[in-house]
Short mmCIF file of C-alpha atoms in Angstrom, two decimals:
data_model
loop_
_atom_site.label_atom_id
_atom_site.label_comp_id
_atom_site.label_asym_id
_atom_site.label_seq_id
_atom_site.Cartn_x
_atom_site.Cartn_y
_atom_site.Cartn_z
CA ASP C 1 0.12 -0.02 -0.10
CA GLN C 2 1.36 3.35 -1.08
CA GLN C 3 2.34 5.51 1.75
CA VAL C 4 2.74 8.65 -0.24
CA LYS C 5 0.74 9.63 -3.03
CA GLN C 6 -0.22 11.93 -5.35
CA ASN C 7 -3.55 10.99 -7.13
CA SER C 8 -2.87 13.63 -10.30
CA PRO C 9 -0.78 11.90 -12.82
CA SER C 10 -0.78 14.96 -15.03
CA LEU C 11 -1.43 18.58 -14.86
CA SER C 12 -1.59 21.15 -17.47
CA VAL C 13 -1.26 25.53 -16.52
CA GLN C 14 -1.03 28.14 -19.03
CA GLU C 15 2.13 30.11 -18.77
CA GLY C 16 2.17 32.94 -15.85
CA ARG C 17 -0.72 31.24 -13.55
CA ILE C 18 -0.39 29.11 -10.71
CA SER C 19 0.53 25.82 -10.48
CA ILE C 20 -0.89 23.76 -7.72
CA LEU C 21 0.37 19.69 -7.32
CA ASN C 22 -0.82 17.78 -3.81
CA CYS C 23 0.72 14.76 -2.56
CA ASP C 24 -1.32 12.98 0.65
CA TYR C 25 0.66 10.84 3.67
CA THR C 26 -0.75 7.83 5.20
CA ASN C 27 2.00 7.62 8.11
CA SER C 28 1.57 9.51 10.54
CA MET C 29 5.61 8.98 11.46
CA PHE C 30 6.85 10.83 8.37
CA ASP C 31 7.50 14.27 9.77
CA TYR C 32 9.83 15.93 6.55
CA PHE C 33 8.79 16.07 3.03
CA LEU C 34 10.14 17.50 0.24
CA TRP C 35 9.61 18.14 -3.45
CA TYR C 36 11.73 16.67 -6.42
CA LYS C 37 11.72 17.64 -10.19
CA LYS C 38 12.95 15.47 -12.71
CA TYR C 39 13.51 15.98 -16.47
CA PRO C 40 13.23 13.37 -18.81
CA ALA C 41 16.64 11.51 -18.77
CA GLU C 42 18.00 12.85 -15.81
CA GLY C 43 18.42 12.39 -12.01
CA PRO C 44 15.54 14.15 -10.11
CA THR C 45 16.81 17.29 -8.26
CA PHE C 46 15.59 18.64 -5.29
CA LEU C 47 13.42 21.39 -5.22
CA ILE C 48 12.02 22.52 -1.34
CA SER C 49 11.24 20.54 1.87
CA ILE C 50 9.16 21.26 5.16
CA SER C 51 9.30 20.08 8.66
CA SER C 52 6.93 19.12 10.11
CA ILE C 53 6.76 22.07 12.53
CA LYS C 54 6.01 24.24 9.91
CA ASP C 55 3.25 24.66 7.46
CA LYS C 56 4.53 26.66 4.99
CA ASN C 57 8.11 26.99 3.52
CA GLU C 58 8.88 29.36 0.75
CA ASP C 59 11.98 29.71 -1.76
CA GLY C 60 11.24 32.17 -4.64
CA ARG C 61 8.25 31.29 -6.71
CA PHE C 62 8.09 27.63 -4.69
CA THR C 63 6.02 27.44 -1.94
CA VAL C 64 5.02 24.06 -0.02
CA PHE C 65 2.24 23.93 2.58
CA LEU C 66 1.94 21.10 5.13
CA ASN C 67 -1.61 20.62 6.52
CA LYS C 68 -0.86 17.62 9.61
CA SER C 69 -4.26 16.92 10.77
CA ALA C 70 -5.51 16.05 6.73
CA LYS C 71 -2.07 14.63 5.88
CA HIS C 72 -1.83 16.65 2.96
CA LEU C 73 0.92 18.85 1.42
CA SER C 74 0.79 20.86 -1.69
CA LEU C 75 3.77 22.75 -3.91
CA HIS C 76 2.85 26.01 -5.15
CA ILE C 77 4.62 27.42 -8.11
CA VAL C 78 3.82 31.17 -8.96
CA PRO C 79 4.36 32.35 -11.80
CA SER C 80 4.54 29.21 -13.98
CA GLN C 81 7.05 29.60 -16.41
CA PRO C 82 7.52 26.74 -19.79
CA GLY C 83 10.81 25.54 -17.79
CA ASP C 84 8.73 24.20 -15.08
CA SER C 85 7.54 21.21 -17.29
CA ALA C 86 8.71 18.27 -15.91
CA VAL C 87 7.57 15.46 -13.57
CA TYR C 88 7.52 16.52 -9.61
CA PHE C 89 7.95 14.16 -6.99
CA CYS C 90 6.46 14.23 -3.39
CA ALA C 91 8.92 12.51 -1.02
CA ALA C 92 8.42 11.75 2.86
CA SER C 93 10.92 10.83 5.51
CA GLY C 94 10.33 9.67 9.22
CA PRO C 95 12.82 8.48 12.06
CA TYR C 96 13.97 5.67 10.71
CA ALA C 97 17.50 4.63 10.46
CA GLY C 98 19.11 4.98 6.87
CA ASN C 99 17.25 8.55 6.43
CA MET C 100 15.29 7.07 3.76
CA LEU C 101 12.85 8.69 1.40
CA THR C 102 9.31 7.07 0.34
CA PHE C 103 8.20 9.02 -2.96
CA GLY C 104 4.54 9.05 -4.33
CA GLY C 105 3.94 8.08 -8.20
CA GLY C 106 4.68 11.69 -9.38
CA THR C 107 2.73 14.44 -11.29
CA ARG C 108 3.78 15.85 -14.85
CA LEU C 109 3.50 19.24 -15.24
CA MET C 110 2.86 21.06 -18.46
CA VAL C 111 3.09 24.66 -18.90
CA LYS C 112 1.88 26.03 -21.84
CA PRO C 113 2.94 28.91 -23.78
CA ASP I 1 25.65 19.22 -8.80
CA ALA I 2 26.70 16.13 -6.65
CA GLY I 3 29.44 14.61 -7.58
CA ILE I 4 27.68 11.37 -8.42
CA THR I 5 28.39 8.93 -11.26
CA GLN I 6 26.44 6.00 -12.52
CA SER I 7 27.58 3.28 -14.59
CA PRO I 8 26.62 2.25 -17.14
CA ARG I 9 23.85 4.86 -18.19
CA HIS I 10 22.40 2.16 -20.84
CA LYS I 11 22.52 -1.39 -20.44
CA VAL I 12 20.72 -4.26 -22.30
CA THR I 13 21.37 -7.57 -21.09
CA GLU I 14 19.54 -10.98 -21.46
CA THR I 15 17.38 -12.40 -18.90
CA GLY I 16 18.95 -15.18 -16.46
CA THR I 17 22.33 -13.27 -16.65
CA PRO I 18 24.07 -11.09 -13.81
CA VAL I 19 24.32 -7.20 -13.97
CA THR I 20 26.35 -4.86 -11.72
CA LEU I 21 25.62 -1.42 -11.96
CA ARG I 22 27.92 1.23 -10.28
CA CYS I 23 27.49 4.59 -8.28
CA HIS I 24 30.43 6.29 -7.75
CA GLN I 25 30.10 9.59 -5.28
CA THR I 26 33.23 12.02 -4.46
CA GLU I 27 31.08 14.27 -1.75
CA ASN I 28 32.09 11.65 0.98
CA HIS I 29 28.65 11.32 2.00
CA ARG I 30 27.51 8.65 4.44
CA TYR I 31 23.88 7.52 3.12
CA MET I 32 24.15 6.01 -0.01
CA TYR I 33 21.09 4.28 -1.84
CA TRP I 34 19.81 2.36 -4.79
CA TYR I 35 16.12 3.30 -6.23
CA ARG I 36 14.44 1.60 -9.08
CA GLN I 37 11.94 3.93 -11.33
CA ASP I 38 9.04 2.75 -12.95
CA PRO I 39 5.48 4.34 -14.08
CA GLY I 40 3.30 5.18 -11.70
CA HIS I 41 5.33 3.89 -8.79
CA GLY I 42 7.39 6.86 -8.81
CA LEU I 43 10.79 6.14 -6.67
CA ARG I 44 11.25 2.92 -4.68
CA LEU I 45 14.21 2.08 -2.96
CA ILE I 46 15.89 -0.99 -3.13
CA HIS I 47 18.69 -1.08 -0.84
CA TYR I 48 21.10 1.52 1.39
CA SER I 49 24.02 1.71 3.05
CA TYR I 50 24.88 3.59 6.27
CA GLY I 51 28.49 2.96 6.01
CA VAL I 52 31.29 0.83 4.34
CA LYS I 53 30.12 -2.90 4.71
CA ASP I 54 26.82 -1.44 6.23
CA THR I 55 23.74 -1.97 4.14
CA ASP I 56 19.94 -3.06 4.57
CA LYS I 57 16.88 -3.46 2.64
CA GLY I 58 14.32 -1.33 1.09
CA GLU I 59 10.83 -1.88 -0.34
CA VAL I 60 11.77 -3.95 -3.41
CA SER I 61 15.08 -5.56 -2.71
CA ASP I 62 14.16 -9.32 -3.91
CA GLY I 63 16.35 -10.19 -6.72
CA TYR I 64 19.04 -7.92 -5.78
CA SER I 65 21.90 -7.67 -3.75
CA VAL I 66 24.38 -4.59 -2.86
CA SER I 67 27.98 -4.20 -1.48
CA ARG I 68 29.58 -1.07 -0.44
CA SER I 69 33.49 -1.86 0.38
CA LYS I 70 34.91 1.81 0.11
CA THR I 71 32.77 5.20 1.27
CA GLU I 72 32.83 6.29 -2.57
CA ASP I 73 31.58 3.16 -4.38
CA PHE I 74 27.81 1.04 -3.89
CA LEU I 75 27.04 -1.68 -6.70
CA LEU I 76 23.80 -2.81 -7.04
CA THR I 77 23.70 -6.75 -8.54
CA LEU I 78 20.89 -8.33 -9.93
CA GLU I 79 21.97 -11.94 -9.55
CA SER I 80 19.92 -13.52 -12.18
CA ALA I 81 18.19 -10.80 -14.53
CA THR I 82 14.33 -11.13 -15.11
CA SER I 83 12.44 -8.99 -17.25
CA SER I 84 10.39 -7.22 -14.49
CA GLN I 85 13.74 -5.85 -13.23
CA THR I 86 13.62 -3.38 -16.62
CA SER I 87 13.98 -0.30 -15.39
CA VAL I 88 15.46 3.14 -15.04
CA TYR I 89 17.63 2.50 -11.71
CA PHE I 90 18.79 5.93 -9.71
CA CYS I 91 21.71 5.69 -7.15
CA ALA I 92 21.44 8.33 -4.98
CA ILE I 93 23.38 9.87 -1.74
CA SER I 94 22.69 12.10 1.22
CA ALA I 95 24.50 13.47 4.60
CA PRO I 96 21.97 14.03 7.73
CA LYS I 97 22.58 16.97 9.67
CA TRP I 98 22.26 16.22 13.48
CA GLY I 99 21.68 12.65 12.26
CA ARG I 100 19.30 12.46 9.66
CA ASP I 101 16.40 15.48 7.58
CA THR I 102 18.41 16.58 4.56
CA GLU I 103 17.40 15.98 0.91
CA ALA I 104 18.93 13.04 -1.59
CA PHE I 105 20.93 13.94 -4.23
CA PHE I 106 20.44 11.67 -7.75
CA GLY I 107 22.64 10.69 -9.95
CA GLN I 108 21.41 10.72 -13.97
CA GLY I 109 20.14 7.25 -13.87
CA THR I 110 20.98 3.95 -15.37
CA ARG I 111 18.19 2.22 -18.06
CA LEU I 112 18.49 -1.74 -17.91
CA THR I 113 16.42 -3.54 -20.45
CA VAL I 114 16.34 -7.28 -19.84
CA VAL I 115 15.46 -9.13 -22.69
#
């Protein structure tokens, strides 16, 4: 059973608009959450993270929101740019040996000019 | 970019043959990981290492073994490749601060096809 889920396989937005990518998790032990971006034929690259002691973290055009009671996080990209078109993975970690990440299935974002 | 090199980048092999993928890092990070990426599944952890000669299983470890004889190298071996192991394999490294909670850095990936 997937502990981290991204229920939207794809999302299409217009350049300049907001992109909202969603992620749900089931394991209440997860306390650190990350977003990765992946272009074709490349490895995932780290985008932004949030600790469970916060409900928001902002870095330039990217903001991650965490709702612990709902076990839900979202990534907002404002304004969206064509270069943001990629697959976005949500990931989570908990207080386990090895610092492992559990990933969602990914959402393909397409930003149209 | 973190210094992670995966080799080979592409490989086609026959069912039943052994295959070894190599991950080499120049960052001296303690933790190393092997993930596989498949459509609809995101990235799933195969094995990880928390030090030289210290390894443990991940979510999808059946059919895979690993070894880490040096800090910088982490090898993934498919003892007898099967078609279900056709996938893109990613190595990652991390260096937790105060014991945990940092991002992992990924290599470029190895596309393995088992025919």
